[in-house]
Short mmCIF file of C-alpha atoms in Angstrom, two decimals:
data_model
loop_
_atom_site.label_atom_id
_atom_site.label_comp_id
_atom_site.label_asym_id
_atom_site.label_seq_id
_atom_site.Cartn_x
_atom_site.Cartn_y
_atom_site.Cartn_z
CA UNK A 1 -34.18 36.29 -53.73
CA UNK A 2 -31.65 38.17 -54.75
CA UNK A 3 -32.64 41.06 -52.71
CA UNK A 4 -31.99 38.72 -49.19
CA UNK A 5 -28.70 37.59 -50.86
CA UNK A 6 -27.96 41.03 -50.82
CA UNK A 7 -29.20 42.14 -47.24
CA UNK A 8 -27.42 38.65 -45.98
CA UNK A 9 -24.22 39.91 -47.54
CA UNK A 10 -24.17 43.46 -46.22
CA UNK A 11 -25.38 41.70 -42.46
CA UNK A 12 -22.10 40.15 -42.56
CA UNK A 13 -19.70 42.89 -43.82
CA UNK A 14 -20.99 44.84 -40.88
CA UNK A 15 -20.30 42.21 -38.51
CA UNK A 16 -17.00 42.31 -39.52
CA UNK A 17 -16.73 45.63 -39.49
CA UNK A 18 -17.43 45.33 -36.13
CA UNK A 19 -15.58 42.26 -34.95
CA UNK A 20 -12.50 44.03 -36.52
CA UNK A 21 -12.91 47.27 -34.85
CA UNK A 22 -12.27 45.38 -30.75
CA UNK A 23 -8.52 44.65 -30.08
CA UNK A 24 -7.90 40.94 -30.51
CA UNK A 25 -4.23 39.82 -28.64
CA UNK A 26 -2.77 37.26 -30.24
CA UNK A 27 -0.10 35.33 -28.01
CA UNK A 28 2.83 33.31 -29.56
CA UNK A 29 3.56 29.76 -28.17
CA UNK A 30 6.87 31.42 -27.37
CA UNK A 31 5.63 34.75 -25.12
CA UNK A 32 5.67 31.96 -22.56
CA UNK A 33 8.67 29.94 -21.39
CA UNK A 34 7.02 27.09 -19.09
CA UNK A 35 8.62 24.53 -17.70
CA UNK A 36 6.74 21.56 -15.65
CA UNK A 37 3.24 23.62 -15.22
CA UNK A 38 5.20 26.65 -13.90
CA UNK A 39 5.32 29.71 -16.04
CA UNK A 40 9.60 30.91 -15.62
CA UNK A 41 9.47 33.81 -17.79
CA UNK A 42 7.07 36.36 -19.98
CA UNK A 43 8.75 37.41 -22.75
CA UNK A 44 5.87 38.64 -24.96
CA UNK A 45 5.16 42.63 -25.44
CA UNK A 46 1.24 42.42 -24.99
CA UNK A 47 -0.45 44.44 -22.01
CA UNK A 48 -3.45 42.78 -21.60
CA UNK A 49 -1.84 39.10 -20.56
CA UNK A 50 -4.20 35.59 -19.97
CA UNK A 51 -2.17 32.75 -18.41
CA UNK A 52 -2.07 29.67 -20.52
CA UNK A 53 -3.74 26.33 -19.92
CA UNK A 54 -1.60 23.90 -18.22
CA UNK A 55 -0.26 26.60 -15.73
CA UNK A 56 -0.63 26.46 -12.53
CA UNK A 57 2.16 28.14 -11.30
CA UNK A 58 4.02 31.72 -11.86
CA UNK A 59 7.27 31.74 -10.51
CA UNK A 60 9.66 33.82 -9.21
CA UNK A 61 10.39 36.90 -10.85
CA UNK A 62 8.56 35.97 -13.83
CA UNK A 63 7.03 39.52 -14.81
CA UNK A 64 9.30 40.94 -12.49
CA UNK A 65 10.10 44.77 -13.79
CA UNK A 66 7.93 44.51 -16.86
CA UNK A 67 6.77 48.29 -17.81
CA UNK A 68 4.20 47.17 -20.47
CA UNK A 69 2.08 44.85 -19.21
CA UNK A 70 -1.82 46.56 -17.84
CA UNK A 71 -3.73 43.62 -16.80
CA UNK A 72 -3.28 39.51 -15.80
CA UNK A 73 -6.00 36.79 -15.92
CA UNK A 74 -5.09 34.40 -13.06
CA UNK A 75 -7.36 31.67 -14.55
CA UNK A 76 -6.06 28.30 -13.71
CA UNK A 77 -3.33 29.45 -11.84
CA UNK A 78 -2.83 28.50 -7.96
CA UNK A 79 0.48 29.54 -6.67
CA UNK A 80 2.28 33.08 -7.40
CA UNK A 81 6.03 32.98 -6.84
CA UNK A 82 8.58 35.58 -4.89
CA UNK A 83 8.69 39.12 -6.55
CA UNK A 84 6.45 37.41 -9.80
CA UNK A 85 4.50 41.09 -10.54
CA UNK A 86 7.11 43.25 -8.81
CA UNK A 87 8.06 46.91 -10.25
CA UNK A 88 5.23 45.98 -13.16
CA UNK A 89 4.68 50.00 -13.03
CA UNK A 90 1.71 49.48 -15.75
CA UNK A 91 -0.20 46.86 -13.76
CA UNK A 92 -3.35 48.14 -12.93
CA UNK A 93 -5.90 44.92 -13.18
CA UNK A 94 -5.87 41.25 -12.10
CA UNK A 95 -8.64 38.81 -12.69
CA UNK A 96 -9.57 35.47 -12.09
CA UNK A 97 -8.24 34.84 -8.74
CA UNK A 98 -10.14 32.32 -7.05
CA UNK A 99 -8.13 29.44 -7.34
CA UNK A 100 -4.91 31.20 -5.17
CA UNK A 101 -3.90 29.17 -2.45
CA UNK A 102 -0.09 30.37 -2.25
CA UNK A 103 1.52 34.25 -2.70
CA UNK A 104 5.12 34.55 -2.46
CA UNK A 105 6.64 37.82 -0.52
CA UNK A 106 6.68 40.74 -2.59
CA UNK A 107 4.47 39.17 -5.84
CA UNK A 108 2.77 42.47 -6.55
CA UNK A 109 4.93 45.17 -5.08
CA UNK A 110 5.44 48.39 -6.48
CA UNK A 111 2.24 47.35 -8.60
CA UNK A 112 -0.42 50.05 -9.28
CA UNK A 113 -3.07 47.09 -8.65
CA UNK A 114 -1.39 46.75 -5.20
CA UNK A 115 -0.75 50.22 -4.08
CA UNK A 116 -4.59 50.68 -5.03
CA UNK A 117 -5.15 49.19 -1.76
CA UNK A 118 -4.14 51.62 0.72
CA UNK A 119 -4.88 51.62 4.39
CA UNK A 120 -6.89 47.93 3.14
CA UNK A 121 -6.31 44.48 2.81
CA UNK A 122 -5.77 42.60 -1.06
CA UNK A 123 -6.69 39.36 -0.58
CA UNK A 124 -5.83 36.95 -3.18
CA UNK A 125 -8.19 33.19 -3.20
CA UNK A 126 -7.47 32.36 0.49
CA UNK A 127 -4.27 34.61 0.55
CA UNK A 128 -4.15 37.94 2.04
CA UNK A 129 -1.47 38.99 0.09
CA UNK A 130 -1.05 42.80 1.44
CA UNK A 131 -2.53 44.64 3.69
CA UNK A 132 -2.18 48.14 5.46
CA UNK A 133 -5.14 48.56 7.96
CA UNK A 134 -4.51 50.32 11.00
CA UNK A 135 -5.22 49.71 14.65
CA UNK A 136 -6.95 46.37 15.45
CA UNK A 137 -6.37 43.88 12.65
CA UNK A 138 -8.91 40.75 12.20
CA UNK A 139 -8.25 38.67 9.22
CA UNK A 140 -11.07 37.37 7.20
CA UNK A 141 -12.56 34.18 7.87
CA UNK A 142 -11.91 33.41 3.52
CA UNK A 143 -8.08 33.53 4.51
CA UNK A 144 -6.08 30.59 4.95
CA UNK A 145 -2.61 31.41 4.49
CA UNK A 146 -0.83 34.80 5.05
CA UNK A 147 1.77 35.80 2.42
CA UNK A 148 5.45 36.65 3.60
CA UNK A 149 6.04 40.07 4.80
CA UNK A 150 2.20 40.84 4.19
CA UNK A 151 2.19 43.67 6.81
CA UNK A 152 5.96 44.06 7.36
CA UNK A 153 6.70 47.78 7.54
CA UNK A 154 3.00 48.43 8.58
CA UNK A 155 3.44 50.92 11.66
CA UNK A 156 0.19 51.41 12.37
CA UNK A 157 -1.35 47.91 13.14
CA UNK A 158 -1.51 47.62 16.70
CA UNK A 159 -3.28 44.16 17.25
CA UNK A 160 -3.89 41.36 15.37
CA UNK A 161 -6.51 38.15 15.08
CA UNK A 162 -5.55 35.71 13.62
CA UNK A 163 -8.78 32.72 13.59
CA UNK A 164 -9.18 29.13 13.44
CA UNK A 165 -8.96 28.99 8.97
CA UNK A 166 -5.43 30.44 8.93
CA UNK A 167 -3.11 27.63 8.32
CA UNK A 168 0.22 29.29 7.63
CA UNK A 169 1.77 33.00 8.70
CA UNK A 170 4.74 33.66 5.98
CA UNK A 171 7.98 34.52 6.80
CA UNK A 172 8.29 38.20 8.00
CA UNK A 173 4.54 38.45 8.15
CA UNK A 174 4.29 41.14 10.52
CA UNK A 175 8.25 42.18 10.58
CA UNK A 176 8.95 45.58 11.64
CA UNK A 177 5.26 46.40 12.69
CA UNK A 178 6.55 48.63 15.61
CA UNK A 179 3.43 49.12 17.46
CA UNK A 180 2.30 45.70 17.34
CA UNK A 181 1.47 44.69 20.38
CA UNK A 182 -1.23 41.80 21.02
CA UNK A 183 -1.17 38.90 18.94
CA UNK A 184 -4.21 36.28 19.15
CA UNK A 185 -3.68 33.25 16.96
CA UNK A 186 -5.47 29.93 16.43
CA UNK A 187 -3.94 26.78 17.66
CA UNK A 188 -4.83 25.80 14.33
CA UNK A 189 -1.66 27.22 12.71
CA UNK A 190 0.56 24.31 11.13
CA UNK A 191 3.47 27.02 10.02
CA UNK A 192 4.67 30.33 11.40
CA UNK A 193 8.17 31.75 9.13
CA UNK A 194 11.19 33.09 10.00
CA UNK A 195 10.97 36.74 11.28
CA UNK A 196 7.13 36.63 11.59
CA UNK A 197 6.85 38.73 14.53
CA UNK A 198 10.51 40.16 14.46
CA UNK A 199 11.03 43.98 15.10
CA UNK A 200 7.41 44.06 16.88
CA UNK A 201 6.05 45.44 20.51
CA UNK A 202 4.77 41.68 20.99
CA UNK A 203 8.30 40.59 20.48
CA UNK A 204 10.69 42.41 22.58
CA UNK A 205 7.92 42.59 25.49
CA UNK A 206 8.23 38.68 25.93
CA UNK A 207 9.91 38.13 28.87
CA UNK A 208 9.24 33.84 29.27
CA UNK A 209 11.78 31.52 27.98
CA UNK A 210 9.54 29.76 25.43
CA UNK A 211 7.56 31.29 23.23
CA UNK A 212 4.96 28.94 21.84
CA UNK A 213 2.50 29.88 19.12
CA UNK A 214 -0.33 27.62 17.19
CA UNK A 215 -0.40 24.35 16.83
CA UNK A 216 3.05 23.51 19.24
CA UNK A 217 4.97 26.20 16.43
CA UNK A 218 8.26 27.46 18.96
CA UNK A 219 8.67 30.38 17.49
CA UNK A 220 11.39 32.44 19.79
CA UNK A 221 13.70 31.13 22.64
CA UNK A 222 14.81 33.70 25.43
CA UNK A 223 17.12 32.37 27.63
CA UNK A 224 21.15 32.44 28.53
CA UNK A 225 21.35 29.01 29.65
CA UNK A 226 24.06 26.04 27.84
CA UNK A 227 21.48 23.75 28.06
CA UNK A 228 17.90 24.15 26.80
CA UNK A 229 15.33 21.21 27.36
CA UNK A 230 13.02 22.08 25.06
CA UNK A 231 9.38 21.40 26.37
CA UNK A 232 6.58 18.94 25.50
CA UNK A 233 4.28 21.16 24.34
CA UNK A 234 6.03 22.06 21.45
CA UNK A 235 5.59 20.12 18.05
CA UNK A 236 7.95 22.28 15.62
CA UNK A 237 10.86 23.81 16.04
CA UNK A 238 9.90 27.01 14.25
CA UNK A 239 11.70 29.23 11.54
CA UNK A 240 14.84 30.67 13.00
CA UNK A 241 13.87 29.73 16.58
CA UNK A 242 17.54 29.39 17.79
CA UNK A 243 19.19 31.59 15.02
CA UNK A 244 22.53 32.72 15.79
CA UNK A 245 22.12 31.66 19.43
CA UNK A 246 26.08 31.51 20.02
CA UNK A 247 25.74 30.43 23.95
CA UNK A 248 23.51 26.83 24.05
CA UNK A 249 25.73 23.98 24.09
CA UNK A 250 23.21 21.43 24.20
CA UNK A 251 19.49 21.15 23.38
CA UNK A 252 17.03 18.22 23.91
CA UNK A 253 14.16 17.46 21.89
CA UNK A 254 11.29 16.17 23.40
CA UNK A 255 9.26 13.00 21.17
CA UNK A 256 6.60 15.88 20.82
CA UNK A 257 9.02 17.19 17.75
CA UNK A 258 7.96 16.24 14.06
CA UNK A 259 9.62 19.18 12.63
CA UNK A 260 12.57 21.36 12.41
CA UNK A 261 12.11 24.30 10.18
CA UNK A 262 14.43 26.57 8.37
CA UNK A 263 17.52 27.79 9.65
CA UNK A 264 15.76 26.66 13.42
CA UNK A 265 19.30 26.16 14.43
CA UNK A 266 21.15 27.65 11.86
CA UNK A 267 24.52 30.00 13.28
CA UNK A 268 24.50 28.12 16.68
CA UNK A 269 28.12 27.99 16.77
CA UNK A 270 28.52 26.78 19.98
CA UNK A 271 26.02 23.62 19.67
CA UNK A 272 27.66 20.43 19.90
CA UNK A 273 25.21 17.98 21.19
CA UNK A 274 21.78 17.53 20.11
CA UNK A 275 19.98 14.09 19.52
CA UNK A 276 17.29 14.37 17.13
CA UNK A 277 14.08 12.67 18.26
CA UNK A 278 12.37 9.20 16.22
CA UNK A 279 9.10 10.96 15.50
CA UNK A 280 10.93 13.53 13.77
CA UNK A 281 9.59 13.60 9.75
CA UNK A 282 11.19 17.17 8.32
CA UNK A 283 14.38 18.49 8.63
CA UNK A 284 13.76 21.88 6.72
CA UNK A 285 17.09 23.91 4.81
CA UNK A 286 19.99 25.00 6.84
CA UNK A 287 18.17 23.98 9.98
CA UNK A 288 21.80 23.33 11.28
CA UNK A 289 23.67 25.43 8.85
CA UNK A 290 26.86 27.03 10.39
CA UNK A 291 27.11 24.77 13.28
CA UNK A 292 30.40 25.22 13.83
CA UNK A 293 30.24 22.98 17.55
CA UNK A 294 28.88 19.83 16.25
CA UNK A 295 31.01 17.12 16.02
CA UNK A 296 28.38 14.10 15.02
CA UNK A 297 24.91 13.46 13.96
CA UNK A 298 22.14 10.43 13.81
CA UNK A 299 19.61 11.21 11.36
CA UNK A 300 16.71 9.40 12.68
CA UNK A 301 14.76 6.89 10.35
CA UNK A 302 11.77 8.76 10.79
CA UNK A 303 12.65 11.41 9.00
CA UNK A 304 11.18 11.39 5.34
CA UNK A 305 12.31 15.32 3.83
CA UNK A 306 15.36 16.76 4.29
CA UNK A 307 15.89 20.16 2.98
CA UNK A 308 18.82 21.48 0.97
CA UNK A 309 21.86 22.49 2.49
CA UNK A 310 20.86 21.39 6.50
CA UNK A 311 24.62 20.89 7.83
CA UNK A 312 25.71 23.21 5.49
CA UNK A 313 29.46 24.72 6.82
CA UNK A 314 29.23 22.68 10.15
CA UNK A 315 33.15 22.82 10.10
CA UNK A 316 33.80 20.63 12.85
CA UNK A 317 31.46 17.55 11.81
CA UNK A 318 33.46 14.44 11.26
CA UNK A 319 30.86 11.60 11.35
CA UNK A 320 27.02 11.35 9.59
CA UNK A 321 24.98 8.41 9.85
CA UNK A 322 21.68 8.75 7.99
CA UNK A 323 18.97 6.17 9.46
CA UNK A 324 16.68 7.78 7.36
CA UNK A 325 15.65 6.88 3.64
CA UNK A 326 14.86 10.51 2.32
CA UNK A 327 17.30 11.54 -0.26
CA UNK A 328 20.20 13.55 0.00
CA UNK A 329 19.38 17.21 -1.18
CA UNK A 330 21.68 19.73 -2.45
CA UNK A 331 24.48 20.93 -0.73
CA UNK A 332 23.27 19.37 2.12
CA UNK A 333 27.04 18.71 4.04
CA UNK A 334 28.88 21.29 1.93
CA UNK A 335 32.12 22.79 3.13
CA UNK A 336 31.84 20.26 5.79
CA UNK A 337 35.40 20.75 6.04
CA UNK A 338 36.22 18.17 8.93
CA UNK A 339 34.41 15.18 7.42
CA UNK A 340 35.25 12.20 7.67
CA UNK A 341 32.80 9.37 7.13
CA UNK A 342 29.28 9.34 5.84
CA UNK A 343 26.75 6.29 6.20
CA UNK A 344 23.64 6.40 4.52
CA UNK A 345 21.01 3.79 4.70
CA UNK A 346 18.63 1.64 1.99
CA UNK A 347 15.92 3.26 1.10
CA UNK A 348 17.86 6.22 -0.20
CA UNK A 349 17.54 6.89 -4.12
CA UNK A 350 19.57 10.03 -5.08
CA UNK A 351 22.41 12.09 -3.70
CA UNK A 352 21.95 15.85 -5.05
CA UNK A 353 24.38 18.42 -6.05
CA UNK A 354 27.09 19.87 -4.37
CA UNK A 355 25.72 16.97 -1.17
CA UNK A 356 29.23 17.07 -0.09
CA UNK A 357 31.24 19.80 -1.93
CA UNK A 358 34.48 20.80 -0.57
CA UNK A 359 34.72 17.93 2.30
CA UNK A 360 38.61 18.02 1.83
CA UNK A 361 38.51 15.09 4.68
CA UNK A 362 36.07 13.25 3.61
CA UNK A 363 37.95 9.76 3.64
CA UNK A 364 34.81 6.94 3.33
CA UNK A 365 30.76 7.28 2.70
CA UNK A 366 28.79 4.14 2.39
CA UNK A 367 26.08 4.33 -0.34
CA UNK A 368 23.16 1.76 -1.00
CA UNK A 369 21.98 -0.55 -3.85
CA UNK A 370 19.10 1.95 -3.34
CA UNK A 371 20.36 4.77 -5.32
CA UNK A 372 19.74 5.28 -8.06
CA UNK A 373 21.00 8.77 -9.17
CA UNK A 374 24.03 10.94 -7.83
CA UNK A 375 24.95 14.63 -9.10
CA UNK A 376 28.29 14.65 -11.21
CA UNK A 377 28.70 17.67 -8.63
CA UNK A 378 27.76 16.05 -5.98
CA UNK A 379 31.73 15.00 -4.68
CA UNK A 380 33.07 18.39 -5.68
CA UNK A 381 36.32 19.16 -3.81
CA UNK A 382 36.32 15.85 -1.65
CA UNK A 383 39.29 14.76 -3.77
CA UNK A 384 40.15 11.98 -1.15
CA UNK A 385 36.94 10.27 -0.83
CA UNK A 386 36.60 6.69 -0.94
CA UNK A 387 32.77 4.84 -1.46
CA UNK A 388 31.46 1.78 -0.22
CA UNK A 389 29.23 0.02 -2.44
CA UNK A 390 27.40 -3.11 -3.18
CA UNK A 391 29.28 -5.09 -6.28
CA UNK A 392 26.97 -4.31 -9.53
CA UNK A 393 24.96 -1.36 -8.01
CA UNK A 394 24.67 1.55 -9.98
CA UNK A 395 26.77 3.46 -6.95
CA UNK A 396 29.58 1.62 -8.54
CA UNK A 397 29.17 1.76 -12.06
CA UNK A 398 29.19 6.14 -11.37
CA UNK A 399 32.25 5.74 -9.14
CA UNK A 400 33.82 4.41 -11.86
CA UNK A 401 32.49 6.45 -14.68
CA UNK A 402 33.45 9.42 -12.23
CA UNK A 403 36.56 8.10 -11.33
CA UNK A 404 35.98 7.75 -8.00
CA UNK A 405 37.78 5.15 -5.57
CA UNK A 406 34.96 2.51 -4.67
CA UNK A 407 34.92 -0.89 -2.47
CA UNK A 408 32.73 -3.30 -1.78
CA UNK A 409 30.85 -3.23 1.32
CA UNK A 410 31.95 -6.08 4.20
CA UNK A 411 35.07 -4.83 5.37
CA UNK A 412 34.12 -5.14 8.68
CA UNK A 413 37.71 -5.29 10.08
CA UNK A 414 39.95 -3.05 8.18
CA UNK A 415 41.98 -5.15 6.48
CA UNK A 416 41.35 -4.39 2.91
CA UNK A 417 39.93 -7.56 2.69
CA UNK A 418 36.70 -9.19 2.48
CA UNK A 419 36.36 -12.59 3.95
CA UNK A 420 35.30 -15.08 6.64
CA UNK A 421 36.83 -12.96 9.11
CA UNK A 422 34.50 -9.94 8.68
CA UNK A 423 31.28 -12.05 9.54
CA UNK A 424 32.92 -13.55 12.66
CA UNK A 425 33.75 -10.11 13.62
CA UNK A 426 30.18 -8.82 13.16
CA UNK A 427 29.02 -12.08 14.86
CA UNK A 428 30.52 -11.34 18.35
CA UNK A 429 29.86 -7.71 17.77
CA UNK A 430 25.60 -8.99 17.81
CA UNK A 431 26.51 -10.92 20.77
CA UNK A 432 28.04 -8.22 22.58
CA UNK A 433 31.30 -9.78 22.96
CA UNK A 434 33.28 -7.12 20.70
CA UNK A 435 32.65 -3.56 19.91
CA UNK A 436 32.65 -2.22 16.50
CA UNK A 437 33.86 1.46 15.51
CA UNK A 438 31.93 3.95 13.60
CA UNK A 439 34.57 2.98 10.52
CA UNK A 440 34.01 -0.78 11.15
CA UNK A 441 30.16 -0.90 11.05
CA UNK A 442 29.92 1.92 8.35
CA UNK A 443 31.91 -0.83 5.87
CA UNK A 444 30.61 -3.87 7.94
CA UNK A 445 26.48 -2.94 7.41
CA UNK A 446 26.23 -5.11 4.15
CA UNK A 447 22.39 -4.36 3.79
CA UNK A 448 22.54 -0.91 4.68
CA UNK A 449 20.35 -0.63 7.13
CA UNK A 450 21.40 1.25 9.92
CA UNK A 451 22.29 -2.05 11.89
CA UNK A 452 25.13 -4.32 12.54
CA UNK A 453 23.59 -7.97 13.04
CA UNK A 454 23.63 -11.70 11.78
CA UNK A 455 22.06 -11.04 8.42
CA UNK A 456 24.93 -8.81 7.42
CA UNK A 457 27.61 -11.79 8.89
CA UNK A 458 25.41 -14.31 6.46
CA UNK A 459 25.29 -12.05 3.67
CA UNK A 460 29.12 -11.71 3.68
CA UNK A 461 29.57 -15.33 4.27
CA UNK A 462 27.46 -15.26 0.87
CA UNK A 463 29.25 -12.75 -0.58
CA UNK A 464 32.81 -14.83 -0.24
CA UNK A 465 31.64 -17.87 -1.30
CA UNK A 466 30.89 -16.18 -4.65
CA UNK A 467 26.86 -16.57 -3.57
CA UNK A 468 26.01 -12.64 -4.23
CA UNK A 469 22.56 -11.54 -3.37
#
């Protein structure tokens, strides 16, 4: 017996012997900063690096110039931000990729795992993340999106197929491929970036006015004309479609339109009319950035995302009415300098930051019972601004804890006053026998709703006999 003790004891001392003699890495809770799912920052000193549980995300920059790290287990993880391996000089191994499904531009440059691929294709999950094949290109039938600026540079490439499982071409995709020169792509892509194609053969050898890729995606418009009718076919306004096209004056947007992506529009100084269409859903950031033309805009109800900063240094705007109920993002009518009056309808819940910073001339904006949260930055440098609100709605209660003029909404006639007057007003304006002013129906809509009718002459009626809804 005493013999098997001591085999059983010497068995075990080996074992840990050997157990001891492998590497073990031993991560502190605070190597990772993570925030929502989304790993922000690495600040451990291990090489050999497994993403925790609970992330599904890496974003931008995250690893960004770390010289230590060697390898990276993906596991868990679906999206990879901007830049999120970039200059990680050590990097030589990545593992447990399947679940990929988004690659940011530049995630593994300058990456000894990346440049390991040369003159082939990395392909992440669905994401071909990098690739510098030559000649005639055919991406993989596994591939479903293609990262941003995946082949930009690439000189060589001098066709490309693009089949029916590709979803989405990043921005700058193929930017600067010089000899590109045929392009085949599925109707089946939803999204084509900014830049895709820019700096390519297939480019600059389009000679029609529209250029229409995918699924209805206008990617490039060629044309001198004032006025562009944009045609039926076409079901997004792509990525930088119009950028910096100083000479159109006018553009109309056929009911075919559901989206207008970034920066579409963005730098058109001379655009001052364009009516934006009812089955319109996304307006994507800065799609009208730097509009310097446009005097007025009707955001259709329809619309249910509006990126951040979309009128962003449209100097000449003076009036805004917002039909629609998605919130208002960040910066989205900064240095709006001409300003005047803003109406936004019910439905709308928060107003972000900086929404309208520096509108020195912004005199009135109506805001609903709806919302529910505004930015303490969001009337930054509109020192004048006055806001029309429904008595006991939390708009009010931050005017005032923001010091902030406020009123109550029914002023339907100007006079500072709220009364009978204002509903007989808005009751000849429903009959047609008066017309109301942008001012006059943007204090007279008493539910907010985009409308001047009866209900908002009863519910002022209500409102001054003490009867508040």
């Amino acid at each position: 017996m005493k013999k098997k003790l001591t085999s059983f004891i010497s068995v075990i001392f080996v074992l840990c012997l050997l157990i001891c003699s492998f590497p073990v890495t031993v991560f502190s809770a605070t190597d990772f900063v993570v925030e929502d799912g989304v790993l922000v920052s690495y600040l451990g000193k291990s090489s050999s690096v497994t993403i925790p549980s609970g992330v599904y995300a890496i974003g931008d920059s995250a690893f960004e110039n770390n010289k230590t790290i060697t390898s990276v287990n993906l596991k868990g993880v679906s999206v990879i931000g901007n830049k999120a391996f970039a200059n990680c000089i050590s990097l030589n191994t990545v593992t447990n990729t399947t679940d990929i499904s988004s690659c940011g531009a530049y995630a593994f440059f300058n990456t000894p795992f990346q440049n390991s691929y040369a003159d082939k294709t990395l392909i992440l999950g669905s994401v071909l993340v990098r690739s510098t094949e030559k000649g005639d290109v055919i991406i993989d039938d596994k591939v479903v999106s293609i990262s941003p600026y995946a082949f930009s540079g690439n000189s060589k490439i001098t066709s490309v197929f693009i089949g029916d499982n590709v979803s989405s071409v990043g921005e700058g995709a193929f930017y600067n491929c010089s000899s590109l020169k045929d392009v085949n792509i599925s109707k089946y892509v939803s999204y084509i970036g900014a830049y895709a194609f820019e700096g390519t053969s297939f480019l600059s050898s389009f000679k029609d006015t529209f250029l229409v890729l995918g699924n209805g995606i206008l990617v490039d418009v060629n044309t001198t004309a004032a006025t562009v009718t944009v045609p039926d076919t076409v079901r997004q306004i792509g990525a930088g479609a119009f950028y910096k096209n100083t000479i159109i004056k006018k553009v109309l947007l056929p009911e075919s339109v559901t989206a207008i992506n970034m920066r579409a529009f963005s730098g058109c100084t001379a655009l001052a009319d364009v009516v934006l269409p009812e089955t319109l859903v996304l307006i994507d950031k800065e799609a009208f950035s730097n509009c310097a033309s446009l005097k007025s805009i009707v955001v259709p109800g329809s619309v249910s995302l509006l990126g951040e900063s979309v009128f962003l240094g449209c100097s000449n705007l003076q009036t805004v009415h917002i039909l629609s109920s998605a919130d208002i993002s960040r910066g989205m009518f900064a240095s709006c300098s001409a300003l005047k009056y803003a109406r936004l309808t019910e439905g709308v819940t928060s107003i972000g930051d900086y929404a309208f910073y520096n509108c020195k001339n912004l005199l009135e904006v109506a805001v609903p019972h709806t919302v529910r949260a505004v930015s303490s930055k969001a009337f930054d440098g509109a020192d004048n601004v006055s806001v029309f609100v429904k008595k006991g709605s939390y708009a009010e209660s931050f005017c005032t804890g923001a010091k902030i003029k406020s009123f109550h909404i029914g002023d339907a006639n100007l006079d500072n006053d709220i009364n009978i007057k204002d509903a007989t007003l808005i009751q000849k304006a429903s009959a047609k026998l008066v017309t109301m002013d942008f001012v006059s129906c943007l204090r007279g809509d008493y539910d907010f709703n985009g409308e001047i009718n009866v209900r908002d002459a009863t519910a002022i009626q209500k409102y001054t006999a003490g009867i508040v809804e």
